[in-house]
Coordinates of C-alpha atoms in Angstrom, one line a residue:
X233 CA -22.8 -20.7 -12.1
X234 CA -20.1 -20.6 -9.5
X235 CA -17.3 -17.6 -9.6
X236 CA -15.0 -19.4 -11.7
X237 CA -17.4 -20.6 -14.5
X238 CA -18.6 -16.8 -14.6
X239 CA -15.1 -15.6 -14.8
X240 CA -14.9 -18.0 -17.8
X241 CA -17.6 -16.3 -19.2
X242 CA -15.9 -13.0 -19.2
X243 CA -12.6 -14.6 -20.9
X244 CA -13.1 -13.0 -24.0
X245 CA -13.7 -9.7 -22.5
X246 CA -10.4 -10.2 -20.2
X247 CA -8.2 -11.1 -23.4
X248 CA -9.5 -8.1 -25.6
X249 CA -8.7 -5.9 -22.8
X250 CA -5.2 -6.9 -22.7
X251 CA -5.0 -6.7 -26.2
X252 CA -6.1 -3.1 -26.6
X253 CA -4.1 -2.2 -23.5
X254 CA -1.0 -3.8 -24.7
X255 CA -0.7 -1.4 -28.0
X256 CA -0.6 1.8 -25.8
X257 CA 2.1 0.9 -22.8
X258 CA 2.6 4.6 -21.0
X259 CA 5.4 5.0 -19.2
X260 CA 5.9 6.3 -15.6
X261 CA 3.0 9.1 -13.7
X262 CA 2.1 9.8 -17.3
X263 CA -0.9 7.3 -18.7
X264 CA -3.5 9.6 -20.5
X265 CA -4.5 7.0 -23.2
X266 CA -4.4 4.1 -20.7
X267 CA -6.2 5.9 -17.8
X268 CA -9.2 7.1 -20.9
X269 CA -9.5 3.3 -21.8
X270 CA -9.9 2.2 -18.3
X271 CA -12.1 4.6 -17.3
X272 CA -14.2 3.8 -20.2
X273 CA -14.9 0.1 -19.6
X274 CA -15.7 0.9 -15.8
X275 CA -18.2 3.3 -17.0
X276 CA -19.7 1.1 -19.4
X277 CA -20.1 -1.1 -16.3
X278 CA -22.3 1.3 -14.5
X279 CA -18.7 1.9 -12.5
X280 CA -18.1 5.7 -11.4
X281 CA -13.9 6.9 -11.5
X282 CA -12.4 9.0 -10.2
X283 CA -8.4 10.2 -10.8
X284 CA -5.7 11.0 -8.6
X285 CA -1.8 11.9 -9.6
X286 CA -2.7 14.2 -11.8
X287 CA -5.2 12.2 -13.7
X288 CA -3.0 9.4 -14.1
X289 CA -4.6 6.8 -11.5
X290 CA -7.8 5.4 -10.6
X291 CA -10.3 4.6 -7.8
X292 CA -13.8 3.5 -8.0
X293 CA -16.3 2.0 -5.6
X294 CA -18.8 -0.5 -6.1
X295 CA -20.7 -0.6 -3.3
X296 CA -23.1 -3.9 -2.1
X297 CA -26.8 -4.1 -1.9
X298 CA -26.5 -6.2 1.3
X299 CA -26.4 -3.5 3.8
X300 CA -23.0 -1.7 5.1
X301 CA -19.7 -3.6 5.6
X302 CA -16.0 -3.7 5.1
X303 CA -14.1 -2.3 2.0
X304 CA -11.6 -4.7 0.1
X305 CA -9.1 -2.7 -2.5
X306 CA -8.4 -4.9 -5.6
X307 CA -5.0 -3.3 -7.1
X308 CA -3.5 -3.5 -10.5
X309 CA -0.7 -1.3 -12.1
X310 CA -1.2 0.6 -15.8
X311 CA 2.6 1.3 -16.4
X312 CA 5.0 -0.3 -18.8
X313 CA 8.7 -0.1 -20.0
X314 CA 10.9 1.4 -22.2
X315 CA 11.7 -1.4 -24.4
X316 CA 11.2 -1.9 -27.8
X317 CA 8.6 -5.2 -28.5
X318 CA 10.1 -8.0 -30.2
X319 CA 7.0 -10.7 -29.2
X320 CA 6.0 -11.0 -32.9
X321 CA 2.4 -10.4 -31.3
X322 CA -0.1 -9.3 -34.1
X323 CA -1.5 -6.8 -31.3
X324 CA 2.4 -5.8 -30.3
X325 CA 3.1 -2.7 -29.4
X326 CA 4.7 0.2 -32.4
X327 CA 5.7 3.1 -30.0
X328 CA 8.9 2.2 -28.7
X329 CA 7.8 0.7 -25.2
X330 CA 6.2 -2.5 -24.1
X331 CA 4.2 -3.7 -21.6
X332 CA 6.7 -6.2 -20.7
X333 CA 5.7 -6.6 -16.8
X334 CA 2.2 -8.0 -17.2
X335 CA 0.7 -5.0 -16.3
X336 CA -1.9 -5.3 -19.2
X337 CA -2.9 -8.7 -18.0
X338 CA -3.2 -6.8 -13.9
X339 CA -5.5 -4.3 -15.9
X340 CA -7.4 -6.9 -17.8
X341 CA -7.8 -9.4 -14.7
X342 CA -9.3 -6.4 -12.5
X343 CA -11.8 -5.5 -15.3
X344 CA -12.9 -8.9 -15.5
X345 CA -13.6 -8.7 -11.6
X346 CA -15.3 -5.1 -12.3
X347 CA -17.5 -6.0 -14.3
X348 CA -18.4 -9.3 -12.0
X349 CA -19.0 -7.3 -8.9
X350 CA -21.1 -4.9 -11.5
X351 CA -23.8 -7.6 -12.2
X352 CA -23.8 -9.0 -8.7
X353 CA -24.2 -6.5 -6.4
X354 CA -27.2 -8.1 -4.4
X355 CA -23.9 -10.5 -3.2
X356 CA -21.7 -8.8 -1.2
X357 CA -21.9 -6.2 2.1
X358 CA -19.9 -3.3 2.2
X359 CA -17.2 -1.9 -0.7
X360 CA -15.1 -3.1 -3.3
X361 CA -12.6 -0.5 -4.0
X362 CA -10.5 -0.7 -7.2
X363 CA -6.9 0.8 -7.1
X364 CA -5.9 1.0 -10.7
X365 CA -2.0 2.2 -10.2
X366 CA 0.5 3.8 -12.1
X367 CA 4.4 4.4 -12.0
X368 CA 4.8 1.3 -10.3
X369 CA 8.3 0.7 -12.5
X370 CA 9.6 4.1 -11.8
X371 CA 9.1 6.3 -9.6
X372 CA 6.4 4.4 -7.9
X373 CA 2.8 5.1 -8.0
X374 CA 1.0 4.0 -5.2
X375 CA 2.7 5.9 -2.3
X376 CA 1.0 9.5 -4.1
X377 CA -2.2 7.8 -4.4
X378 CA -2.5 6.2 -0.4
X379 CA -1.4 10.5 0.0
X380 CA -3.9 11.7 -2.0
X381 CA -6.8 9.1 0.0
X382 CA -7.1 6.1 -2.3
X383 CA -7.1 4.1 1.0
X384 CA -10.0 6.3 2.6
X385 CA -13.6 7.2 2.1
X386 CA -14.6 4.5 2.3
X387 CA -11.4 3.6 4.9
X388 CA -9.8 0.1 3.0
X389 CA -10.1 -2.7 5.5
X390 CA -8.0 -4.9 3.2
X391 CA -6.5 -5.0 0.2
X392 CA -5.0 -7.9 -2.7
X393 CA -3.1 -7.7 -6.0
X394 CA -1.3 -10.4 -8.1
X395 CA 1.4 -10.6 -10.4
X396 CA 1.5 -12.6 -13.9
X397 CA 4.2 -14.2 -15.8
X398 CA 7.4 -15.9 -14.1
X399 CA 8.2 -13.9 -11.3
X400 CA 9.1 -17.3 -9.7
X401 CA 10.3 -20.3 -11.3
X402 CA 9.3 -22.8 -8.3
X403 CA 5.7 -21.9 -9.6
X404 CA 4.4 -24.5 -11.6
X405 CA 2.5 -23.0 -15.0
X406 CA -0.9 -22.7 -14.4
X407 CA -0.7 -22.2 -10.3
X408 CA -0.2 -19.2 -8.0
X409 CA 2.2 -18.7 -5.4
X410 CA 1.4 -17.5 -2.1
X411 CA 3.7 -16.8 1.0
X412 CA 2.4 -15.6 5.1
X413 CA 5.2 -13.0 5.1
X414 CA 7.7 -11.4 3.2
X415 CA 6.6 -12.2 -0.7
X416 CA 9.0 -9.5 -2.1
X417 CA 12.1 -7.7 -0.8
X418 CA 12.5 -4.1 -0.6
X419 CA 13.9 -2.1 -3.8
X420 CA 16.2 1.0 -3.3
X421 CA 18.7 2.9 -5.0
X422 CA 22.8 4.2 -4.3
X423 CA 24.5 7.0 -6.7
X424 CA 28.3 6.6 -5.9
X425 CA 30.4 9.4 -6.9
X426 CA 33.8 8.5 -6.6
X427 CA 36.3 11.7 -6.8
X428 CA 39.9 11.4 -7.4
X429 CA 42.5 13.5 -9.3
X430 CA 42.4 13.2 -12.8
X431 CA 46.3 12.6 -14.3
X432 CA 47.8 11.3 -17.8
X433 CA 48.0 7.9 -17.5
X434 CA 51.9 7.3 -17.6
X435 CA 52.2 9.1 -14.3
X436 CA 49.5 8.0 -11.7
X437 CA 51.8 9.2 -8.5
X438 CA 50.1 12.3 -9.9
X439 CA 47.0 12.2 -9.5
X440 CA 44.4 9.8 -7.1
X441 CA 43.2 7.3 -9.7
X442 CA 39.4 6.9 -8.9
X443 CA 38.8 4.0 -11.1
X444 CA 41.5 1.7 -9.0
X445 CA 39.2 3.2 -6.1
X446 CA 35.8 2.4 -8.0
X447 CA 37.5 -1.7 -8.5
X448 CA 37.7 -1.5 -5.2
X449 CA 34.3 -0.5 -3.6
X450 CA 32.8 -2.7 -6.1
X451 CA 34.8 -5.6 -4.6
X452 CA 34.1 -5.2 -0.8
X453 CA 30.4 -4.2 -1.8
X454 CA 30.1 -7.7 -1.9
X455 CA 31.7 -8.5 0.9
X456 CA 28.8 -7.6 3.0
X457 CA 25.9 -9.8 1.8
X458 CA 28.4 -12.7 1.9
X459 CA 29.9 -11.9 5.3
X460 CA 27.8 -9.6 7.1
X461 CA 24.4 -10.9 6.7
X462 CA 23.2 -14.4 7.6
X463 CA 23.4 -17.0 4.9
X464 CA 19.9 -18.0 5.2
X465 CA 18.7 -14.6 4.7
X466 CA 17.9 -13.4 1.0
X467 CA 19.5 -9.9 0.1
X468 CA 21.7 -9.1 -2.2
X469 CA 23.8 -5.6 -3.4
X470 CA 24.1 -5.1 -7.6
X471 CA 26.3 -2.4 -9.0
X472 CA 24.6 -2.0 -12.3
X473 CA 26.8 0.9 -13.9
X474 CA 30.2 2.0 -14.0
X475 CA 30.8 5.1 -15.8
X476 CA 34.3 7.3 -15.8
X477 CA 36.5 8.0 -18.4
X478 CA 37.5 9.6 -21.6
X479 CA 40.1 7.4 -23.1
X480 CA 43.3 5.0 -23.0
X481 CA 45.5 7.4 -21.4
X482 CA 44.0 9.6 -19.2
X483 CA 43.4 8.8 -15.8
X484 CA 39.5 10.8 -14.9
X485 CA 38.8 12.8 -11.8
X486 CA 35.3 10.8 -11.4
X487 CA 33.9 7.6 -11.9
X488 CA 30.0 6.7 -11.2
X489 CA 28.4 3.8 -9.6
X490 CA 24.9 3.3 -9.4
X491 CA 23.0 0.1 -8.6
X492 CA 20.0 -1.8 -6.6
X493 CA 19.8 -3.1 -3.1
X494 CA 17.2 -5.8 -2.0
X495 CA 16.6 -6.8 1.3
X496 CA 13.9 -8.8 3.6
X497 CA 13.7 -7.0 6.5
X498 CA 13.8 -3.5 7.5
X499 CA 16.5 -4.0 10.1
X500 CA 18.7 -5.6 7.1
X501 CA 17.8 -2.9 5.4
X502 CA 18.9 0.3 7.0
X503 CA 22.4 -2.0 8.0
X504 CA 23.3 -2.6 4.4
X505 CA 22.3 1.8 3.8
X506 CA 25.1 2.3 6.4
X507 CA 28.0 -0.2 5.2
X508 CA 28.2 0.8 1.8
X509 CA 28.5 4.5 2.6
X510 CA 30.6 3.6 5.3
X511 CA 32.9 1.5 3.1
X512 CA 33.1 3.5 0.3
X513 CA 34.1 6.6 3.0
X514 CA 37.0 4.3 4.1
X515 CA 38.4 3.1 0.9
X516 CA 38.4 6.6 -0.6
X517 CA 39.8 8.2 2.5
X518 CA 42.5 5.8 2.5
X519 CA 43.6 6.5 -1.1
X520 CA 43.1 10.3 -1.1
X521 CA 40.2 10.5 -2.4
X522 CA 36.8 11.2 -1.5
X523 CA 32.9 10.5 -2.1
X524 CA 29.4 11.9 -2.7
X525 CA 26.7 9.2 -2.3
X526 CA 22.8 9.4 -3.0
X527 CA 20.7 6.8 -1.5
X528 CA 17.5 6.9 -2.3
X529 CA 15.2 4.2 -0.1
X530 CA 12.0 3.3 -2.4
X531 CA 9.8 0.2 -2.0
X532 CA 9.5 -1.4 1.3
X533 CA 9.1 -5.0 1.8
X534 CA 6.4 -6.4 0.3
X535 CA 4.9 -8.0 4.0
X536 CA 1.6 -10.7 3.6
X537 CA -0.7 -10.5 6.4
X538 CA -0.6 -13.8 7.9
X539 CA -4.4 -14.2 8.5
X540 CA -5.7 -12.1 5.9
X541 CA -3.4 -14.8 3.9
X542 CA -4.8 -17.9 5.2
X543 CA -8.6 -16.4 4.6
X544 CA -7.2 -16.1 0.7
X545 CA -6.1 -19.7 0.8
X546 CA -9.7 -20.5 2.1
X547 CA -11.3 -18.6 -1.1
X548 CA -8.7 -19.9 -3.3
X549 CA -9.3 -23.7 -2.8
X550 CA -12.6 -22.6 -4.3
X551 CA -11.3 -22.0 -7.4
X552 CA -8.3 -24.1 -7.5
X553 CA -7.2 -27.7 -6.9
X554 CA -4.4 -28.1 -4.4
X555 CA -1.9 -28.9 -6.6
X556 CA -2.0 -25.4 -8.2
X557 CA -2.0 -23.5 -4.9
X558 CA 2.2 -23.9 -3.8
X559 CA 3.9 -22.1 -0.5
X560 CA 7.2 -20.6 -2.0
X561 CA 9.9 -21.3 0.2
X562 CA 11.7 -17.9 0.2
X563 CA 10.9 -14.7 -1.5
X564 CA 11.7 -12.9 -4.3
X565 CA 14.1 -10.2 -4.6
X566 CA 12.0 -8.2 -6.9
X567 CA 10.2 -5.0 -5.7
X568 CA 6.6 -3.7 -6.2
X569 CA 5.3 -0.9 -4.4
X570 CA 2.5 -2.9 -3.8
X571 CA 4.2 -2.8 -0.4
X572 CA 3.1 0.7 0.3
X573 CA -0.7 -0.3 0.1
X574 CA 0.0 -3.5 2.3
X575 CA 1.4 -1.5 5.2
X576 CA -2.1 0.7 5.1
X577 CA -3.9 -2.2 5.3
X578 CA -3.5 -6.2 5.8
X579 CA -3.9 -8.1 2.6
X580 CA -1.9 -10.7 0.4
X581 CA 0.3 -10.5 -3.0
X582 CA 0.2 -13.6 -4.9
X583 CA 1.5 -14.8 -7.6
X584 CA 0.1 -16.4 -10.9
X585 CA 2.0 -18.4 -13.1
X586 CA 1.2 -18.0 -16.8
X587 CA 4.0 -17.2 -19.4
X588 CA 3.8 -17.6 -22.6
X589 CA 6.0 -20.7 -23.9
X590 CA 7.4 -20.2 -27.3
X591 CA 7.7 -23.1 -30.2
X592 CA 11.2 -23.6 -29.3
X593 CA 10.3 -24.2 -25.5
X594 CA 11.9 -20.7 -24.4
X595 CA 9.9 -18.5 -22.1
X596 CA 11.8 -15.3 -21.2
X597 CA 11.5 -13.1 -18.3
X598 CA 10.0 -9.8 -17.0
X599 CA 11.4 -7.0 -18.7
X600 CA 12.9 -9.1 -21.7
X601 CA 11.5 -7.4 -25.1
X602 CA 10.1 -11.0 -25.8
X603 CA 8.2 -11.2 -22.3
X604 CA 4.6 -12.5 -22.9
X605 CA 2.0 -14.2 -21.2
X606 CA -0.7 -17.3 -21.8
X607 CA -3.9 -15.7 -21.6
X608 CA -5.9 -18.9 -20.6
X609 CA -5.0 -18.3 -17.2
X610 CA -6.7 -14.3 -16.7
X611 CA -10.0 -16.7 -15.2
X612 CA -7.9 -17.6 -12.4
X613 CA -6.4 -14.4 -11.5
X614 CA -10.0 -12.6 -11.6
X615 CA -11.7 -15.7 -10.1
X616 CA -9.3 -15.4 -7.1
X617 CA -9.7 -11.3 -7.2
X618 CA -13.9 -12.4 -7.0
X619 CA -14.3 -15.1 -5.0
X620 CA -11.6 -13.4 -1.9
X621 CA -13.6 -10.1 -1.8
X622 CA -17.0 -11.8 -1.7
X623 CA -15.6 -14.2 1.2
X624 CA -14.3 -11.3 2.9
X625 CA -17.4 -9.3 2.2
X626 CA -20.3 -11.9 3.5
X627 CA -20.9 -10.4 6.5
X628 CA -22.4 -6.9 7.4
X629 CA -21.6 -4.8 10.1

């Protein structure tokens, strides 16, 4: 049988995986039940673990029969969200959180090429090396692990991972999407701290009134995405909460804004960092006032090697016909931390396309309590995950 016809094979293994995973979503660097189930099925497989991050990731190595080669890292993330599950799933989650990312499907897809490159040793050179990941939500899981080795002994030559669902609507259901560069933007963080001089409200000449000031940082914010950056580039600057106040008439000494940045490039990048703290040191100087900022810069860019990406397209016409394999035009301004792994090694990030279409014809997005995904399509994800490692892993050295 070829890769995908084996993968088919394993469906029923892939989609009880999921299940089992999906009724205990872990939040964060803290996964004890998901990390025991994992670790479990690997070593079932004949599949030796071991943790990092205090227990809360996983490596393992399945080494070839062919003779000594390269090492490919196949990467999925174990963490979910704190969202109550409204999927009407029999198998839904009961705890409070959801995994309402795909993550279960990542876990299920890698399993299904685990236990592949389990039976089929005798068909590959070198090292596949699987990076099961957590904390990729918050507060990012895969920089501790590359810090901790997951990328050494044996050294990773390369290194893949998808993600499921909708992440892009240009996909077509039941395809993947693939870009040669930037497939995600980076993800970071600002704390605004805007400090006036709280007042009653009927007399405002008395006091600095930090929630005109707060209006107003929000306003030129955007301002520099729309007149600082070129059009054609993708970023974008979201205040996400306002908070500052007590009630109608009293004016506060402190409002709070906190939101997300995105950007392509790491030039764009660090330039947005320095307007908005220099725009909000202006506006509140002007009035006054003053500031406290935190910036905290998380996830790079997520950055596709360009030949590693056009050896994937190579494998993947294996599997799939042509119509299911589409360039995206621009990327997303999502983040994974995916992006960490990718700049220790040159790999690709795809995407599959498989939500879950409800009766009425809705499908809703990542991070929505009714987020699901159509199962069918786990055989392409871990057909892709198989038949890219054994490409890359044909040859000795």
């Amino acid at each position: 049988m070829g890769v995908l016809e084996e993968m088919k094979a394993l469906h029923s293994d892939m989609i009880q995986w999921r299940r089992d995973l999906h009724q205990i979503p872990e939040l964060n660097l803290e996964l004890p039940k998901t990390v025991a189930y994992v670790k479990k099925q690997l070593e079932e497989m004949g599949i030796t673990c071991t943790t990092l991050v205090n227990g809360n990731a996983i490596v393992a190595v399945i080494s070839g029969e062919k003779g000594r080669g390269k090492t490919i890292g196949l990467r999925a993330d174990m963490d979910a969200l704190p969202i109550p599950e409204e999927t009407g799933l029999e198998f839904a989650s009961k705890n409070g959180c959801m995994h309402a990312c795909g993550h279960d499907g990542h876990m299920a897809m890698l399993l299904g090429a685990a236990k592949y490159f389990s039976t089929h040793r005798n068909q590959f050179y070198g090292n596949i090396k699987l990076l099961f990941q957590p904390g990729e939500e918050y507060p990012g899981g895969a920089l501790p692990m590359i810090e901790e080795g997951a990328m050494e002994h044996p050294h990773v030559d390369a290194v893949m991972g998808l993600h499921e669902g909708i992440i892009s609507e240009e996909i077509p259901v039941g395809s993947i999407g693939y870009r040669e560069s930037c497939m995600m933007a980076s993800m970071d963080r600002f704390l605004i701290k805007i400090i006036g001089k709280g007042c009653h409200g009927a007399y405002p000449q008395m006091g600095v009134d930090p929630i005109l000031l707060a209006s107003q940082v929000v306003i030129a914010l955007q301002g520099i995405v729309s007149r600082e950056i070129k059009a054609t580039e993708p970023a974008i600057i979201s205040v996400c909460r306002i908070q500052g106040g007590y009630c109608q008439n009293i004016i506060p000494d402190v409002v709070e804004l906190e939101g997300t940045v995105r950007a392509t490039n790491e030039i764009s990048r660090k330039f947005l960092a320095e307007r908005i703290e220099s725009i909000v040191k202006n506006i509140t100087a002007a009035a006054r006032g003053s500031y406290e900022i935190e910036y905290d810069f998380k996830y790079p860019v997520v950055m596709n090697d360009k030949k590693f990406t056009q050896d994937f397209l190579q494998s993947a016409r294996k599997i799939l016909k042509e119509e299911q394999i589409h360039q995206m035009e621009a990327p997303v301004l999502g983040g994974e931390d995916m992006a960490y792994f990718l700049q220790k090694a040159p790999g690709t990030f795809f995407f599959l396309s498989n939500p879950r279409i409800y009766e009425d014809g809705r499908i809703y997005p990542h991070h929505n309590p009714k987020f699901d995904v159509n199962e069918d399509y786990f055989v392409i994800g871990a057909a892709l995950f198989v038949q890219t490692a054994l490409d890359f892993l044909k040859e000795g050295v």
